[in-house]
Short mmCIF file of C-alpha atoms and ligand atoms in Angstrom, two decimals:
data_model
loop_
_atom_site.label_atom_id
_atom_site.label_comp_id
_atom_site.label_asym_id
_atom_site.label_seq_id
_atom_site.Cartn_x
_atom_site.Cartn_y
_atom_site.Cartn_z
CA UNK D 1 174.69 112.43 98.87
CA UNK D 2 175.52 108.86 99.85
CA UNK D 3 179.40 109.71 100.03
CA UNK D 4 178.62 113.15 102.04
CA UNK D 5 176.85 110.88 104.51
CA UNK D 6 179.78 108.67 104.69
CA UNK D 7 182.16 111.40 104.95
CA UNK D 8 180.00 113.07 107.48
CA UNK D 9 179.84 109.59 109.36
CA UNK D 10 183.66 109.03 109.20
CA UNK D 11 184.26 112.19 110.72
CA UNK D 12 182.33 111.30 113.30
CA UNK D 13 183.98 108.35 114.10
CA UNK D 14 187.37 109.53 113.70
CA UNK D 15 186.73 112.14 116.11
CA UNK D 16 184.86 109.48 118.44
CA UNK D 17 188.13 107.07 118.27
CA UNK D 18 190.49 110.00 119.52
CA UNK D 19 188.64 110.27 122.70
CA UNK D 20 189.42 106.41 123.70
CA UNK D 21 192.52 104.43 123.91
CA UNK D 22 191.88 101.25 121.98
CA UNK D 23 194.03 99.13 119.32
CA UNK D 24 194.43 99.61 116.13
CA UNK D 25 192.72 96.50 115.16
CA UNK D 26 189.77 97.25 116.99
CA UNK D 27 189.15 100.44 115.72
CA UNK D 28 189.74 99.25 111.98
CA UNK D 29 187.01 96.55 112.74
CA UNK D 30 184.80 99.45 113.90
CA UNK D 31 185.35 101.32 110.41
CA UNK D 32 184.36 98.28 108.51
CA UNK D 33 181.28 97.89 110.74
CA UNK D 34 180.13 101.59 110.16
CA UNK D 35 180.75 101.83 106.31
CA UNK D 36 179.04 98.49 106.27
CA UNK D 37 175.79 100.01 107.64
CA UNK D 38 176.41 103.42 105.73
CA UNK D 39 176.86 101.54 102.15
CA UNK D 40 174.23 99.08 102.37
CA UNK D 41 171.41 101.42 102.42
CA UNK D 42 168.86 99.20 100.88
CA UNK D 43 169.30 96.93 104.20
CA UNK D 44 166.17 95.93 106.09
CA UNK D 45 165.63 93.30 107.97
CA UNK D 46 161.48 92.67 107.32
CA UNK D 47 160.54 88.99 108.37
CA UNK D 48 157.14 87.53 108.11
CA UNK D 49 155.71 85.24 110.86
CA UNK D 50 153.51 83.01 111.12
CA UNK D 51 150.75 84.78 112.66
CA UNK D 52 150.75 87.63 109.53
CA UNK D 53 152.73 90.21 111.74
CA UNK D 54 156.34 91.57 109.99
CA UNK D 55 158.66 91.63 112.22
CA UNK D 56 161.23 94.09 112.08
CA UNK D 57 164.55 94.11 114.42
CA UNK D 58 166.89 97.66 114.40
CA UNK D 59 169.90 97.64 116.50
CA UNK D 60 171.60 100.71 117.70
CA UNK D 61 174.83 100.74 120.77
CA UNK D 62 176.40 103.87 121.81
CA UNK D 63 177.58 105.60 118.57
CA UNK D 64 174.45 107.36 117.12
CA UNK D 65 173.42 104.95 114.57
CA UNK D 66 170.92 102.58 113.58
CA UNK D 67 172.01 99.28 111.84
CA UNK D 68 168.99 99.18 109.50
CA UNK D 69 168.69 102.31 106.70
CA UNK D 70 165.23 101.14 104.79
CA UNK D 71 162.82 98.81 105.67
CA UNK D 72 159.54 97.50 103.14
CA UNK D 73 156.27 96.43 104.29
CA UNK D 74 152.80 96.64 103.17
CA UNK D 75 150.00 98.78 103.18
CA UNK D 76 147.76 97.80 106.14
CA UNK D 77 150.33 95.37 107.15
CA UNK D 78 150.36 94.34 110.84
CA UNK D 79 154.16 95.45 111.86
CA UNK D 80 155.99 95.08 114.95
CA UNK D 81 159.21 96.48 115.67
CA UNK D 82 161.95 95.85 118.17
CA UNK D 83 164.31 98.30 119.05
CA UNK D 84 167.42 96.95 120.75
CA UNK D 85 170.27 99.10 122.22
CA UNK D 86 173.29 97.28 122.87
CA UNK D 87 175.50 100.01 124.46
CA UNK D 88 176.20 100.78 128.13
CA UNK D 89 174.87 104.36 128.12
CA UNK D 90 172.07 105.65 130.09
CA UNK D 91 168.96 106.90 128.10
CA UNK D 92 169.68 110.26 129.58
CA UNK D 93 173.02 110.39 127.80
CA UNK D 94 172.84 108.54 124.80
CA UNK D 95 168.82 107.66 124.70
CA UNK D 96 167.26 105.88 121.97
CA UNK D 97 164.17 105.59 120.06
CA UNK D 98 162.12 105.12 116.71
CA UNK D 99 160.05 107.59 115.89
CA UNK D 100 157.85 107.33 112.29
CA UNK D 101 156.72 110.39 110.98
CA UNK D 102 153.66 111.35 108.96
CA UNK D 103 154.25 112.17 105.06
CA UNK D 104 155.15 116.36 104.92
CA UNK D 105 156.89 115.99 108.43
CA UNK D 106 159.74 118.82 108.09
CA UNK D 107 162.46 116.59 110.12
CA UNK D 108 164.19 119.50 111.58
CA UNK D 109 160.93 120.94 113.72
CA UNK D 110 159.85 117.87 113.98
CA UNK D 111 163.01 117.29 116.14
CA UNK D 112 163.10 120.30 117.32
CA UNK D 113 160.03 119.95 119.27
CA UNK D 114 161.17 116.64 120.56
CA UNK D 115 163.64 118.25 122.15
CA UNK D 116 161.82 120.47 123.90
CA UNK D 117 159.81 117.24 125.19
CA UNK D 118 162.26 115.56 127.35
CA UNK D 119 159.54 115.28 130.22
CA UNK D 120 157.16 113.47 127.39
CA UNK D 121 160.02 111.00 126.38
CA UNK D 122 161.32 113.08 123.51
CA UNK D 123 157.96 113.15 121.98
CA UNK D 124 156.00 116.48 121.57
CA UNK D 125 152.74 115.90 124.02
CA UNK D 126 149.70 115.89 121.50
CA UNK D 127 151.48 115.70 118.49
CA UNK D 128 149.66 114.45 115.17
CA UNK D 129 153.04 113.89 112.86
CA UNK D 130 153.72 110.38 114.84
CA UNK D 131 152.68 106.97 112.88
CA UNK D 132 153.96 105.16 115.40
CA UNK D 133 156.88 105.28 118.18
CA UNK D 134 159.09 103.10 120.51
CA UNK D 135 159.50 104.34 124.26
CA UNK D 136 163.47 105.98 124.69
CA UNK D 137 165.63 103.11 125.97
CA UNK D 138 169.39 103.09 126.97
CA UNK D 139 172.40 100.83 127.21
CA UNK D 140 171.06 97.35 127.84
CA UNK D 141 167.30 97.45 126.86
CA UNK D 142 165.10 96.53 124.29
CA UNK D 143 162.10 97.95 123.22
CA UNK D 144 159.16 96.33 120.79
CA UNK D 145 156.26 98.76 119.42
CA UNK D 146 153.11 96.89 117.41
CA UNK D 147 151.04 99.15 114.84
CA UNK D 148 149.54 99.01 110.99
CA UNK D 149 151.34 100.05 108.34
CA UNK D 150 149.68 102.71 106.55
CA UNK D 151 148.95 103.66 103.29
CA UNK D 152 151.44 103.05 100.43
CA UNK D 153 154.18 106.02 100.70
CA UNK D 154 158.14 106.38 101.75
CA UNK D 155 158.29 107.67 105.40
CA UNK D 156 160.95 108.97 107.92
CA UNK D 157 161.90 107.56 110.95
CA UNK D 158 164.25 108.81 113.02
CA UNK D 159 165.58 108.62 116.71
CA UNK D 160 164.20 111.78 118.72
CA UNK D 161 166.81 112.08 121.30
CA UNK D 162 168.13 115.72 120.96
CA UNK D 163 170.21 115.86 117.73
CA UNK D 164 170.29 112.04 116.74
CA UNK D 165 168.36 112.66 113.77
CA UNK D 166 170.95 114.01 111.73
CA UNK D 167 172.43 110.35 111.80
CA UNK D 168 169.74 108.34 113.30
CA UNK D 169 167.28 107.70 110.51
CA UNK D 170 165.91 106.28 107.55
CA UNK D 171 163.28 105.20 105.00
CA UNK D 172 160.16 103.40 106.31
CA UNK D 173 158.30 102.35 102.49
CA UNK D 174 154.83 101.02 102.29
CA UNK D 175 154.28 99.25 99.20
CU1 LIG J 229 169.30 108.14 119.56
#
């Protein structure tokens, strides 16, 4: 699975990289970056403060990806979440957000519906499959939701922006 992903990934970044006119150098820095991110699945970047809230920091740029795979936390656990998006893109074009999903959330209507929802922020109005979700950003901005970790499980998260999900997402475990 893990090298289909990277495969998959690759592709997509060959095929990105034959659109622009950079170096060499700088697009063999780029590989490393994105097999980095692909290969270190277990990453997660979980950081308790003071106050009892985990904070938890994904970054994501113009290339559909999000720089953390798996993150841990605890049941009941106070979390807050900062999505940053370091591109140049407008959220109309290459929009970004995190989006975690109820246990027994089919990820393909899920996103399906999302698109549908572009007036509602890529979120289906009234919908009851949402733990918790970041407002879409673009190029530039950052974004910070606060909610409570729920009850001990693995969970998806995933971007909602019309077809992200296939490579935006990943594993949100309560412990
Ligand atoms: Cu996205």
């Amino acid at each position: 699975m893990k090298s289909i992903l990277i495969a998959i990934i690759g592709l997509f970044f060959i095929v990105g990289c034959g659109k622009d006119k950079k170096g060499t150098s700088d697009q063999k820095k780029e590989i490393k970056t994105v097999q980095k991110v692909v290969t270190s699945s277990a990453e997660e970047s979980a950081s308790m403060a003071a106050d009892g809230v985990v904070h938890i920091e994904i970054r994501s740029d113009d290339s559909m990806k999000f720089d953390v795979k798996k993150i841990v936390v605890k049941a009941g656990q106070k979390v807050k979440l900062t999505l940053t998006h370091s591109g140049r893109l407008d959220k109309r074009i290459m929009g970004h957000n995190v989006v975690i999903l109820k246990k027994g959330t089919r990820l393909s209507s899920f996103a399906s519906k999302a698109a549908a929802s572009r007036d509602n922020d890529f979120i289906p109005a009234g919908t009851t499959e949402v733990i918790a979700h970041t407002k879409m950003i673009g190029g530039g901005e950052t974004t910070t939701v606060e909610f409570t970790a729920p009850e001990a499980g693995i969970y998806d998260y995933i971007c909602s922006f019309p077809a992200h999900y296939a490579l935006m997402k990943g594993k949100f475990v309560v412990e």
